[in-house]
């Protein structure tokens, strides 16, 4: 290949001049995409400020512990509610509102009580009876029986009705039970709402379900935690086994990659061949049978698909389709045989590279740790933001008072000036939320929280990709491997990525985060449109979701290869993305073959590792292994440790294979650059392995031969 045939491009699409000193990742490089680096820094500062504000206003104890409408915890020592451990809802039906899930509060007055009600009573009936002293404990503290019934219920000083309830997680829920399939509370199937109307028990069920959702999740979490405390030791052993199997599989790829690929190809050909043979035998068997000669067109559409299997034309169609697939695969093998061999050689070379940079196998732990920090900060900020809502009280008055609708404090209202301006006014619970600038901005802050999570998580993944690409590129561009490699290739690549290319990583991850937040919004809108009957809107929504899904996949592919070029050449994100894209497009067939071969091997490895460890965990935790039956663990749910081992094994295998996949992609781009940059002369020798040179009939000439 002559100098004039080089195909890599500079800033404005002009060819690069050959650099004879290039020996791999460039060390003398400058900072790239500085503006994006500054933007990321400012965004992080803003994110920290949002977290501080949320932590100042929010109280995550509201998620776990009951609080009354004034924000005071029930049963907490040192408070006036110390001897009132249970939370009572004035109107449990309102808990069916979706706001319960968003704000962790029911939009109804709530008070702390000593005990849950054990009888049916309405305020109207109880007021003039001996049960009124019992009823008053479920009214607001300091209730004075000096108003009329309508005023008390209007001001929500007492509940209109109390229903037999049972405490669950310190909350009073209606004691609903089923009797012969009929829902009942006590001995009743209906209840009086306190306003003279009888309602069905099912309305109480809906309210109790919503309010009880978080509590059931908490109980389940406690049982799962108990299972972890008794099984963590064996879970760790299972994960260690998965780690050993993953490492062993990667080592074996150096020797068995070719065998596994060709066995897979032969198996596909044999399976298709058997399918053709089976279709022909069924076609022959149906010859002469009544009704088998009916055509598919005459038969038309049938809901029972088994009817089609009794037609000769069906098996003929199957046989033709399988025969076409068989011919296409055989033809592709004939023309792509050399490219498959190159893909196998690159996979084997990747195994050698990983062997020389073994610390790269531990880098996924760094990525995992940083991602855990991002997830923890996002989740805690989201909880604090969600629990920032407070009970809002406003002035209500049936007369023409100018202060109606103004926010007030029920504890100080009788003594402040507003009560004198509105003598008949009352400070009454209105809703949960807030009227400050902070509370009005809560939705926007939640969206910003999600967006920053996407941005930082993508940045962490990008940092890992650039670091690994730099380390493995050092291996490829070493003429004498591993002697010419730097002493610490992984640490050198990590330092270069942070020092020079934080802006480029921020740029790539920002583009991806924008697409991801748009997808989240589309999912939210899709959920809102599910109840709508507008078919055109649903069609547009499906098209948008599909387009942005494809766009996200494409950006991830482009970013990954751009990061490899950044690690090698130190160029900015746009230049690297463009150069990588055109380099891959010039070798699109090689890209497709390598991609499918590596996908198959990684899928095979993950299935092997996760399947083996999962089956072992299933037999162990279900006490089906006789040797360890004596060490049977007392578990609430045996699926908890089994699923943990399976998910953990998949994450470990994915972590190992992600390193290996990055190695394959990096070596592949270096290989393509090597072919276009060098010609095998003494001045421009090939850096590829001897196996690859042999496959391509390439050799490095000595100075005398040149």
PDB file of N, CA, C and O in Angstrom, residues 84-152:
ATOM      1  N   UNK A  84     -48.963   7.569  71.418  1.00  0.00           N
ATOM      2  CA  UNK A  84     -49.925   7.377  70.327  1.00  0.00           C
ATOM      3  C   UNK A  84     -49.190   6.791  69.125  1.00  0.00           C
ATOM      4  O   UNK A  84     -48.784   7.511  68.215  1.00  0.00           O
ATOM      5  N   UNK A  85     -49.009   5.478  69.126  1.00  0.00           N
ATOM      6  CA  UNK A  85     -48.145   4.865  68.102  1.00  0.00           C
ATOM      7  C   UNK A  85     -48.806   4.616  66.746  1.00  0.00           C
ATOM      8  O   UNK A  85     -48.112   4.279  65.787  1.00  0.00           O
ATOM      9  N   UNK A  86     -50.132   4.756  66.650  1.00  0.00           N
ATOM     10  CA  UNK A  86     -50.825   4.374  65.414  1.00  0.00           C
ATOM     11  C   UNK A  86     -51.334   5.610  64.664  1.00  0.00           C
ATOM     12  O   UNK A  86     -51.742   6.600  65.278  1.00  0.00           O
ATOM     13  N   UNK A  87     -51.324   5.504  63.328  1.00  0.00           N
ATOM     14  CA  UNK A  87     -51.798   6.590  62.478  1.00  0.00           C
ATOM     15  C   UNK A  87     -53.207   6.266  61.991  1.00  0.00           C
ATOM     16  O   UNK A  87     -53.468   5.181  61.468  1.00  0.00           O
ATOM     17  N   UNK A  88     -54.106   7.233  62.147  1.00  0.00           N
ATOM     18  CA  UNK A  88     -55.502   7.052  61.750  1.00  0.00           C
ATOM     19  C   UNK A  88     -55.840   8.018  60.617  1.00  0.00           C
ATOM     20  O   UNK A  88     -55.551   9.213  60.693  1.00  0.00           O
ATOM     21  N   UNK A  89     -56.448   7.478  59.535  1.00  0.00           N
ATOM     22  CA  UNK A  89     -56.849   8.279  58.378  1.00  0.00           C
ATOM     23  C   UNK A  89     -58.322   8.669  58.527  1.00  0.00           C
ATOM     24  O   UNK A  89     -59.176   7.809  58.750  1.00  0.00           O
ATOM     25  N   UNK A  90     -58.620   9.969  58.359  1.00  0.00           N
ATOM     26  CA  UNK A  90     -60.006  10.423  58.447  1.00  0.00           C
ATOM     27  C   UNK A  90     -60.860   9.775  57.364  1.00  0.00           C
ATOM     28  O   UNK A  90     -61.975   9.341  57.621  1.00  0.00           O
ATOM     29  N   UNK A  91     -60.339   9.730  56.124  1.00  0.00           N
ATOM     30  CA  UNK A  91     -61.097   9.158  55.000  1.00  0.00           C
ATOM     31  C   UNK A  91     -60.159   8.276  54.183  1.00  0.00           C
ATOM     32  O   UNK A  91     -59.463   8.749  53.286  1.00  0.00           O
ATOM     33  N   UNK A  92     -60.124   6.979  54.485  1.00  0.00           N
ATOM     34  CA  UNK A  92     -59.199   6.048  53.844  1.00  0.00           C
ATOM     35  C   UNK A  92     -59.471   5.928  52.349  1.00  0.00           C
ATOM     36  O   UNK A  92     -58.583   5.564  51.567  1.00  0.00           O
ATOM     37  N   UNK A  93     -60.692   6.258  51.911  1.00  0.00           N
ATOM     38  CA  UNK A  93     -61.038   6.150  50.489  1.00  0.00           C
ATOM     39  C   UNK A  93     -60.164   7.074  49.652  1.00  0.00           C
ATOM     40  O   UNK A  93     -59.803   6.759  48.516  1.00  0.00           O
ATOM     41  N   UNK A  94     -59.785   8.233  50.203  1.00  0.00           N
ATOM     42  CA  UNK A  94     -58.951   9.176  49.453  1.00  0.00           C
ATOM     43  C   UNK A  94     -57.535   8.657  49.219  1.00  0.00           C
ATOM     44  O   UNK A  94     -56.800   9.205  48.411  1.00  0.00           O
ATOM     45  N   UNK A  95     -57.172   7.604  49.936  1.00  0.00           N
ATOM     46  CA  UNK A  95     -55.838   7.026  49.743  1.00  0.00           C
ATOM     47  C   UNK A  95     -55.724   6.284  48.418  1.00  0.00           C
ATOM     48  O   UNK A  95     -54.648   5.829  48.047  1.00  0.00           O
ATOM     49  N   UNK A  96     -56.842   6.115  47.715  1.00  0.00           N
ATOM     50  CA  UNK A  96     -56.789   5.487  46.396  1.00  0.00           C
ATOM     51  C   UNK A  96     -56.229   6.428  45.351  1.00  0.00           C
ATOM     52  O   UNK A  96     -56.019   6.042  44.207  1.00  0.00           O
ATOM     53  N   UNK A  97     -55.957   7.684  45.720  1.00  0.00           N
ATOM     54  CA  UNK A  97     -55.408   8.656  44.781  1.00  0.00           C
ATOM     55  C   UNK A  97     -53.976   8.276  44.389  1.00  0.00           C
ATOM     56  O   UNK A  97     -53.195   7.789  45.218  1.00  0.00           O
ATOM     57  N   UNK A  98     -53.576   8.499  43.120  1.00  0.00           N
ATOM     58  CA  UNK A  98     -52.189   8.238  42.698  1.00  0.00           C
ATOM     59  C   UNK A  98     -51.179   9.087  43.442  1.00  0.00           C
ATOM     60  O   UNK A  98     -49.999   8.767  43.456  1.00  0.00           O
ATOM     61  N   UNK A  99     -51.623  10.186  44.082  1.00  0.00           N
ATOM     62  CA  UNK A  99     -50.702  11.032  44.827  1.00  0.00           C
ATOM     63  C   UNK A  99     -50.024  10.279  45.963  1.00  0.00           C
ATOM     64  O   UNK A  99     -48.956  10.667  46.423  1.00  0.00           O
ATOM     65  N   UNK A 100     -50.664   9.213  46.435  1.00  0.00           N
ATOM     66  CA  UNK A 100     -50.080   8.429  47.530  1.00  0.00           C
ATOM     67  C   UNK A 100     -48.707   7.912  47.131  1.00  0.00           C
ATOM     68  O   UNK A 100     -47.751   7.925  47.907  1.00  0.00           O
ATOM     69  N   UNK A 101     -48.583   7.435  45.881  1.00  0.00           N
ATOM     70  CA  UNK A 101     -47.330   6.860  45.426  1.00  0.00           C
ATOM     71  C   UNK A 101     -46.286   7.930  45.157  1.00  0.00           C
ATOM     72  O   UNK A 101     -45.089   7.676  45.253  1.00  0.00           O
ATOM     73  N   UNK A 102     -46.712   9.149  44.812  1.00  0.00           N
ATOM     74  CA  UNK A 102     -45.772  10.212  44.487  1.00  0.00           C
ATOM     75  C   UNK A 102     -45.306  10.978  45.719  1.00  0.00           C
ATOM     76  O   UNK A 102     -44.161  11.419  45.791  1.00  0.00           O
ATOM     77  N   UNK A 103     -46.198  11.136  46.699  1.00  0.00           N
ATOM     78  CA  UNK A 103     -45.894  11.990  47.840  1.00  0.00           C
ATOM     79  C   UNK A 103     -45.791  11.227  49.156  1.00  0.00           C
ATOM     80  O   UNK A 103     -45.492  11.810  50.184  1.00  0.00           O
ATOM     81  N   UNK A 104     -46.026   9.922  49.134  1.00  0.00           N
ATOM     82  CA  UNK A 104     -45.975   9.095  50.339  1.00  0.00           C
ATOM     83  C   UNK A 104     -46.952   9.579  51.409  1.00  0.00           C
ATOM     84  O   UNK A 104     -46.734   9.400  52.597  1.00  0.00           O
ATOM     85  N   UNK A 105     -48.030  10.253  51.010  1.00  0.00           N
ATOM     86  CA  UNK A 105     -49.032  10.741  51.949  1.00  0.00           C
ATOM     87  C   UNK A 105     -50.406  10.635  51.300  1.00  0.00           C
ATOM     88  O   UNK A 105     -50.553  10.860  50.109  1.00  0.00           O
ATOM     89  N   UNK A 106     -51.415  10.305  52.117  1.00  0.00           N
ATOM     90  CA  UNK A 106     -52.793  10.312  51.629  1.00  0.00           C
ATOM     91  C   UNK A 106     -53.342  11.738  51.730  1.00  0.00           C
ATOM     92  O   UNK A 106     -53.109  12.415  52.734  1.00  0.00           O
ATOM     93  N   UNK A 107     -54.092  12.208  50.748  1.00  0.00           N
ATOM     94  CA  UNK A 107     -54.649  13.567  50.786  1.00  0.00           C
ATOM     95  C   UNK A 107     -55.875  13.662  51.687  1.00  0.00           C
ATOM     96  O   UNK A 107     -56.958  14.041  51.261  1.00  0.00           O
ATOM     97  N   UNK A 108     -55.703  13.293  52.942  1.00  0.00           N
ATOM     98  CA  UNK A 108     -56.786  13.364  53.930  1.00  0.00           C
ATOM     99  C   UNK A 108     -56.147  13.634  55.289  1.00  0.00           C
ATOM    100  O   UNK A 108     -54.993  13.242  55.529  1.00  0.00           O
ATOM    101  N   UNK A 109     -56.825  14.324  56.204  1.00  0.00           N
ATOM    102  CA  UNK A 109     -56.236  14.556  57.535  1.00  0.00           C
ATOM    103  C   UNK A 109     -55.877  13.235  58.225  1.00  0.00           C
ATOM    104  O   UNK A 109     -56.595  12.240  58.116  1.00  0.00           O
ATOM    105  N   UNK A 110     -54.762  13.272  58.947  1.00  0.00           N
ATOM    106  CA  UNK A 110     -54.282  12.080  59.649  1.00  0.00           C
ATOM    107  C   UNK A 110     -53.852  12.493  61.053  1.00  0.00           C
ATOM    108  O   UNK A 110     -53.224  13.532  61.217  1.00  0.00           O
ATOM    109  N   UNK A 111     -54.176  11.659  62.033  1.00  0.00           N
ATOM    110  CA  UNK A 111     -53.793  11.947  63.414  1.00  0.00           C
ATOM    111  C   UNK A 111     -53.198  10.688  64.032  1.00  0.00           C
ATOM    112  O   UNK A 111     -53.434   9.569  63.574  1.00  0.00           O
ATOM    113  N   UNK A 112     -52.416  10.890  65.080  1.00  0.00           N
ATOM    114  CA  UNK A 112     -51.852   9.765  65.828  1.00  0.00           C
ATOM    115  C   UNK A 112     -52.829   9.385  66.952  1.00  0.00           C
ATOM    116  O   UNK A 112     -53.365  10.267  67.643  1.00  0.00           O
ATOM    117  N   UNK A 113     -53.055   8.093  67.126  1.00  0.00           N
ATOM    118  CA  UNK A 113     -54.020   7.610  68.122  1.00  0.00           C
ATOM    119  C   UNK A 113     -53.384   6.497  68.956  1.00  0.00           C
ATOM    120  O   UNK A 113     -52.403   5.867  68.550  1.00  0.00           O
ATOM    121  N   UNK A 114     -53.964   6.276  70.144  1.00  0.00           N
ATOM    122  CA  UNK A 114     -53.470   5.224  71.025  1.00  0.00           C
ATOM    123  C   UNK A 114     -53.843   3.839  70.517  1.00  0.00           C
ATOM    124  O   UNK A 114     -53.105   2.877  70.707  1.00  0.00           O
ATOM    125  N   UNK A 115     -55.027   3.728  69.901  1.00  0.00           N
ATOM    126  CA  UNK A 115     -55.493   2.441  69.405  1.00  0.00           C
ATOM    127  C   UNK A 115     -56.359   2.666  68.174  1.00  0.00           C
ATOM    128  O   UNK A 115     -56.924   3.748  67.976  1.00  0.00           O
ATOM    129  N   UNK A 116     -56.459   1.646  67.348  1.00  0.00           N
ATOM    130  CA  UNK A 116     -57.301   1.737  66.159  1.00  0.00           C
ATOM    131  C   UNK A 116     -58.758   1.491  66.550  1.00  0.00           C
ATOM    132  O   UNK A 116     -59.033   0.759  67.518  1.00  0.00           O
ATOM    133  N   UNK A 117     -59.716   2.081  65.837  1.00  0.00           N
ATOM    134  CA  UNK A 117     -61.139   1.877  66.188  1.00  0.00           C
ATOM    135  C   UNK A 117     -61.545   0.413  66.050  1.00  0.00           C
ATOM    136  O   UNK A 117     -61.034  -0.310  65.190  1.00  0.00           O
ATOM    137  N   UNK A 118     -62.441  -0.020  66.916  1.00  0.00           N
ATOM    138  CA  UNK A 118     -62.883  -1.416  66.900  1.00  0.00           C
ATOM    139  C   UNK A 118     -64.389  -1.541  66.676  1.00  0.00           C
ATOM    140  O   UNK A 118     -64.978  -2.590  66.919  1.00  0.00           O
ATOM    141  N   UNK A 119     -65.038  -0.460  66.234  1.00  0.00           N
ATOM    142  CA  UNK A 119     -66.499  -0.500  66.053  1.00  0.00           C
ATOM    143  C   UNK A 119     -66.918   0.494  64.966  1.00  0.00           C
ATOM    144  O   UNK A 119     -66.159   1.406  64.611  1.00  0.00           O
ATOM    145  N   UNK A 120     -68.141   0.290  64.461  1.00  0.00           N
ATOM    146  CA  UNK A 120     -68.763   1.214  63.523  1.00  0.00           C
ATOM    147  C   UNK A 120     -69.410   2.361  64.296  1.00  0.00           C
ATOM    148  O   UNK A 120     -70.237   2.140  65.179  1.00  0.00           O
ATOM    149  N   UNK A 121     -69.037   3.600  63.967  1.00  0.00           N
ATOM    150  CA  UNK A 121     -69.690   4.756  64.567  1.00  0.00           C
ATOM    151  C   UNK A 121     -69.646   5.916  63.574  1.00  0.00           C
ATOM    152  O   UNK A 121     -68.653   6.108  62.876  1.00  0.00           O
ATOM    153  N   UNK A 122     -70.727   6.676  63.540  1.00  0.00           N
ATOM    154  CA  UNK A 122     -70.709   7.918  62.778  1.00  0.00           C
ATOM    155  C   UNK A 122     -70.743   9.076  63.755  1.00  0.00           C
ATOM    156  O   UNK A 122     -71.237   8.951  64.881  1.00  0.00           O
ATOM    157  N   UNK A 123     -70.188  10.190  63.348  1.00  0.00           N
ATOM    158  CA  UNK A 123     -70.158  11.354  64.239  1.00  0.00           C
ATOM    159  C   UNK A 123     -71.569  11.810  64.593  1.00  0.00           C
ATOM    160  O   UNK A 123     -71.852  12.195  65.729  1.00  0.00           O
ATOM    161  N   UNK A 124     -72.471  11.724  63.621  1.00  0.00           N
ATOM    162  CA  UNK A 124     -73.848  12.165  63.839  1.00  0.00           C
ATOM    163  C   UNK A 124     -74.526  11.346  64.931  1.00  0.00           C
ATOM    164  O   UNK A 124     -75.220  11.888  65.806  1.00  0.00           O
ATOM    165  N   UNK A 125     -74.303  10.008  64.914  1.00  0.00           N
ATOM    166  CA  UNK A 125     -74.959   9.141  65.894  1.00  0.00           C
ATOM    167  C   UNK A 125     -74.236   9.130  67.238  1.00  0.00           C
ATOM    168  O   UNK A 125     -74.862   8.972  68.294  1.00  0.00           O
ATOM    169  N   UNK A 126     -72.911   9.282  67.188  1.00  0.00           N
ATOM    170  CA  UNK A 126     -72.140   9.155  68.424  1.00  0.00           C
ATOM    171  C   UNK A 126     -72.174  10.416  69.277  1.00  0.00           C
ATOM    172  O   UNK A 126     -71.952  10.350  70.492  1.00  0.00           O
ATOM    173  N   UNK A 127     -72.480  11.563  68.664  1.00  0.00           N
ATOM    174  CA  UNK A 127     -72.357  12.831  69.386  1.00  0.00           C
ATOM    175  C   UNK A 127     -73.260  12.901  70.614  1.00  0.00           C
ATOM    176  O   UNK A 127     -72.869  13.422  71.659  1.00  0.00           O
ATOM    177  N   UNK A 128     -74.436  12.379  70.512  1.00  0.00           N
ATOM    178  CA  UNK A 128     -75.396  12.450  71.625  1.00  0.00           C
ATOM    179  C   UNK A 128     -75.561  11.101  72.314  1.00  0.00           C
ATOM    180  O   UNK A 128     -76.641  10.783  72.819  1.00  0.00           O
ATOM    181  N   UNK A 129     -74.479  10.306  72.318  1.00  0.00           N
ATOM    182  CA  UNK A 129     -74.540   8.994  72.969  1.00  0.00           C
ATOM    183  C   UNK A 129     -73.349   8.840  73.903  1.00  0.00           C
ATOM    184  O   UNK A 129     -72.440   9.674  73.934  1.00  0.00           O
ATOM    185  N   UNK A 130     -73.343   7.736  74.627  1.00  0.00           N
ATOM    186  CA  UNK A 130     -72.250   7.483  75.565  1.00  0.00           C
ATOM    187  C   UNK A 130     -70.977   7.059  74.863  1.00  0.00           C
ATOM    188  O   UNK A 130     -69.917   6.938  75.491  1.00  0.00           O
ATOM    189  N   UNK A 131     -71.055   6.811  73.562  1.00  0.00           N
ATOM    190  CA  UNK A 131     -69.860   6.429  72.800  1.00  0.00           C
ATOM    191  C   UNK A 131     -69.041   7.645  72.376  1.00  0.00           C
ATOM    192  O   UNK A 131     -67.990   7.494  71.744  1.00  0.00           O
ATOM    193  N   UNK A 132     -69.520   8.857  72.729  1.00  0.00           N
ATOM    194  CA  UNK A 132     -68.834  10.040  72.202  1.00  0.00           C
ATOM    195  C   UNK A 132     -67.438  10.217  72.796  1.00  0.00           C
ATOM    196  O   UNK A 132     -66.522  10.693  72.108  1.00  0.00           O
ATOM    197  N   UNK A 133     -67.263   9.835  74.073  1.00  0.00           N
ATOM    198  CA  UNK A 133     -65.918   9.931  74.657  1.00  0.00           C
ATOM    199  C   UNK A 133     -64.941   9.031  73.911  1.00  0.00           C
ATOM    200  O   UNK A 133     -63.763   9.391  73.722  1.00  0.00           O
ATOM    201  N   UNK A 134     -65.429   7.853  73.500  1.00  0.00           N
ATOM    202  CA  UNK A 134     -64.585   6.949  72.708  1.00  0.00           C
ATOM    203  C   UNK A 134     -64.310   7.561  71.330  1.00  0.00           C
ATOM    204  O   UNK A 134     -63.184   7.498  70.815  1.00  0.00           O
ATOM    205  N   UNK A 135     -65.324   8.188  70.739  1.00  0.00           N
ATOM    206  CA  UNK A 135     -65.215   8.737  69.394  1.00  0.00           C
ATOM    207  C   UNK A 135     -64.235   9.920  69.354  1.00  0.00           C
ATOM    208  O   UNK A 135     -63.498  10.101  68.376  1.00  0.00           O
ATOM    209  N   UNK A 136     -64.187  10.718  70.452  1.00  0.00           N
ATOM    210  CA  UNK A 136     -63.383  11.948  70.457  1.00  0.00           C
ATOM    211  C   UNK A 136     -61.887  11.686  70.315  1.00  0.00           C
ATOM    212  O   UNK A 136     -61.147  12.567  69.883  1.00  0.00           O
ATOM    213  N   UNK A 137     -61.449  10.462  70.695  1.00  0.00           N
ATOM    214  CA  UNK A 137     -60.011  10.198  70.570  1.00  0.00           C
ATOM    215  C   UNK A 137     -59.562  10.132  69.113  1.00  0.00           C
ATOM    216  O   UNK A 137     -58.351  10.173  68.834  1.00  0.00           O
ATOM    217  N   UNK A 138     -60.514  10.066  68.177  1.00  0.00           N
ATOM    218  CA  UNK A 138     -60.179  10.046  66.759  1.00  0.00           C
ATOM    219  C   UNK A 138     -60.418  11.407  66.097  1.00  0.00           C
ATOM    220  O   UNK A 138     -60.404  11.521  64.876  1.00  0.00           O
ATOM    221  N   UNK A 139     -60.659  12.434  66.931  1.00  0.00           N
ATOM    222  CA  UNK A 139     -60.764  13.801  66.430  1.00  0.00           C
ATOM    223  C   UNK A 139     -59.413  14.498  66.615  1.00  0.00           C
ATOM    224  O   UNK A 139     -58.510  13.979  67.278  1.00  0.00           O
ATOM    225  N   UNK A 140     -59.269  15.675  66.017  1.00  0.00           N
ATOM    226  CA  UNK A 140     -58.001  16.401  66.117  1.00  0.00           C
ATOM    227  C   UNK A 140     -57.731  16.743  67.575  1.00  0.00           C
ATOM    228  O   UNK A 140     -58.670  16.935  68.365  1.00  0.00           O
ATOM    229  N   UNK A 141     -56.460  16.812  67.969  1.00  0.00           N
ATOM    230  CA  UNK A 141     -56.139  17.146  69.365  1.00  0.00           C
ATOM    231  C   UNK A 141     -56.735  18.499  69.755  1.00  0.00           C
ATOM    232  O   UNK A 141     -56.724  19.458  68.982  1.00  0.00           O
ATOM    233  N   UNK A 142     -57.284  18.560  70.967  1.00  0.00           N
ATOM    234  CA  UNK A 142     -57.882  19.795  71.462  1.00  0.00           C
ATOM    235  C   UNK A 142     -59.268  20.075  70.938  1.00  0.00           C
ATOM    236  O   UNK A 142     -59.766  21.207  71.049  1.00  0.00           O
ATOM    237  N   UNK A 143     -59.928  19.047  70.385  1.00  0.00           N
ATOM    238  CA  UNK A 143     -61.279  19.249  69.841  1.00  0.00           C
ATOM    239  C   UNK A 143     -62.257  19.601  70.957  1.00  0.00           C
ATOM    240  O   UNK A 143     -62.308  18.949  71.997  1.00  0.00           O
ATOM    241  N   UNK A 144     -63.025  20.676  70.720  1.00  0.00           N
ATOM    242  CA  UNK A 144     -64.062  21.104  71.660  1.00  0.00           C
ATOM    243  C   UNK A 144     -65.422  20.941  70.986  1.00  0.00           C
ATOM    244  O   UNK A 144     -65.632  21.431  69.880  1.00  0.00           O
ATOM    245  N   UNK A 145     -66.330  20.257  71.668  1.00  0.00           N
ATOM    246  CA  UNK A 145     -67.642  19.964  71.094  1.00  0.00           C
ATOM    247  C   UNK A 145     -68.561  21.173  71.239  1.00  0.00           C
ATOM    248  O   UNK A 145     -69.535  21.165  71.987  1.00  0.00           O
ATOM    249  N   UNK A 146     -68.171  22.256  70.522  1.00  0.00           N
ATOM    250  CA  UNK A 146     -68.939  23.503  70.658  1.00  0.00           C
ATOM    251  C   UNK A 146     -69.550  23.953  69.342  1.00  0.00           C
ATOM    252  O   UNK A 146     -70.184  25.005  69.294  1.00  0.00           O
ATOM    253  N   UNK A 147     -69.361  23.173  68.286  1.00  0.00           N
ATOM    254  CA  UNK A 147     -69.891  23.542  66.975  1.00  0.00           C
ATOM    255  C   UNK A 147     -70.975  22.572  66.560  1.00  0.00           C
ATOM    256  O   UNK A 147     -71.135  21.495  67.148  1.00  0.00           O
ATOM    257  N   UNK A 148     -71.675  22.940  65.523  1.00  0.00           N
ATOM    258  CA  UNK A 148     -72.678  22.054  64.976  1.00  0.00           C
ATOM    259  C   UNK A 148     -72.031  20.918  64.197  1.00  0.00           C
ATOM    260  O   UNK A 148     -70.842  20.954  63.860  1.00  0.00           O
ATOM    261  N   UNK A 149     -72.835  19.888  63.890  1.00  0.00           N
ATOM    262  CA  UNK A 149     -72.316  18.718  63.180  1.00  0.00           C
ATOM    263  C   UNK A 149     -71.743  19.113  61.826  1.00  0.00           C
ATOM    264  O   UNK A 149     -70.635  18.697  61.443  1.00  0.00           O
ATOM    265  N   UNK A 150     -72.471  19.936  61.077  1.00  0.00           N
ATOM    266  CA  UNK A 150     -72.022  20.327  59.736  1.00  0.00           C
ATOM    267  C   UNK A 150     -70.699  21.082  59.801  1.00  0.00           C
ATOM    268  O   UNK A 150     -69.808  20.878  58.965  1.00  0.00           O
ATOM    269  N   UNK A 151     -70.543  21.955  60.823  1.00  0.00           N
ATOM    270  CA  UNK A 151     -69.309  22.737  60.942  1.00  0.00           C
ATOM    271  C   UNK A 151     -68.118  21.841  61.283  1.00  0.00           C
ATOM    272  O   UNK A 151     -67.024  22.011  60.740  1.00  0.00           O
ATOM    273  N   UNK A 152     -68.334  20.892  62.180  1.00  0.00           N
ATOM    274  CA  UNK A 152     -67.242  19.987  62.573  1.00  0.00           C
ATOM    275  C   UNK A 152     -66.761  19.173  61.379  1.00  0.00           C
ATOM    276  O   UNK A 152     -65.549  19.037  61.141  1.00  0.00           O
TER     277      UNK A 152
END
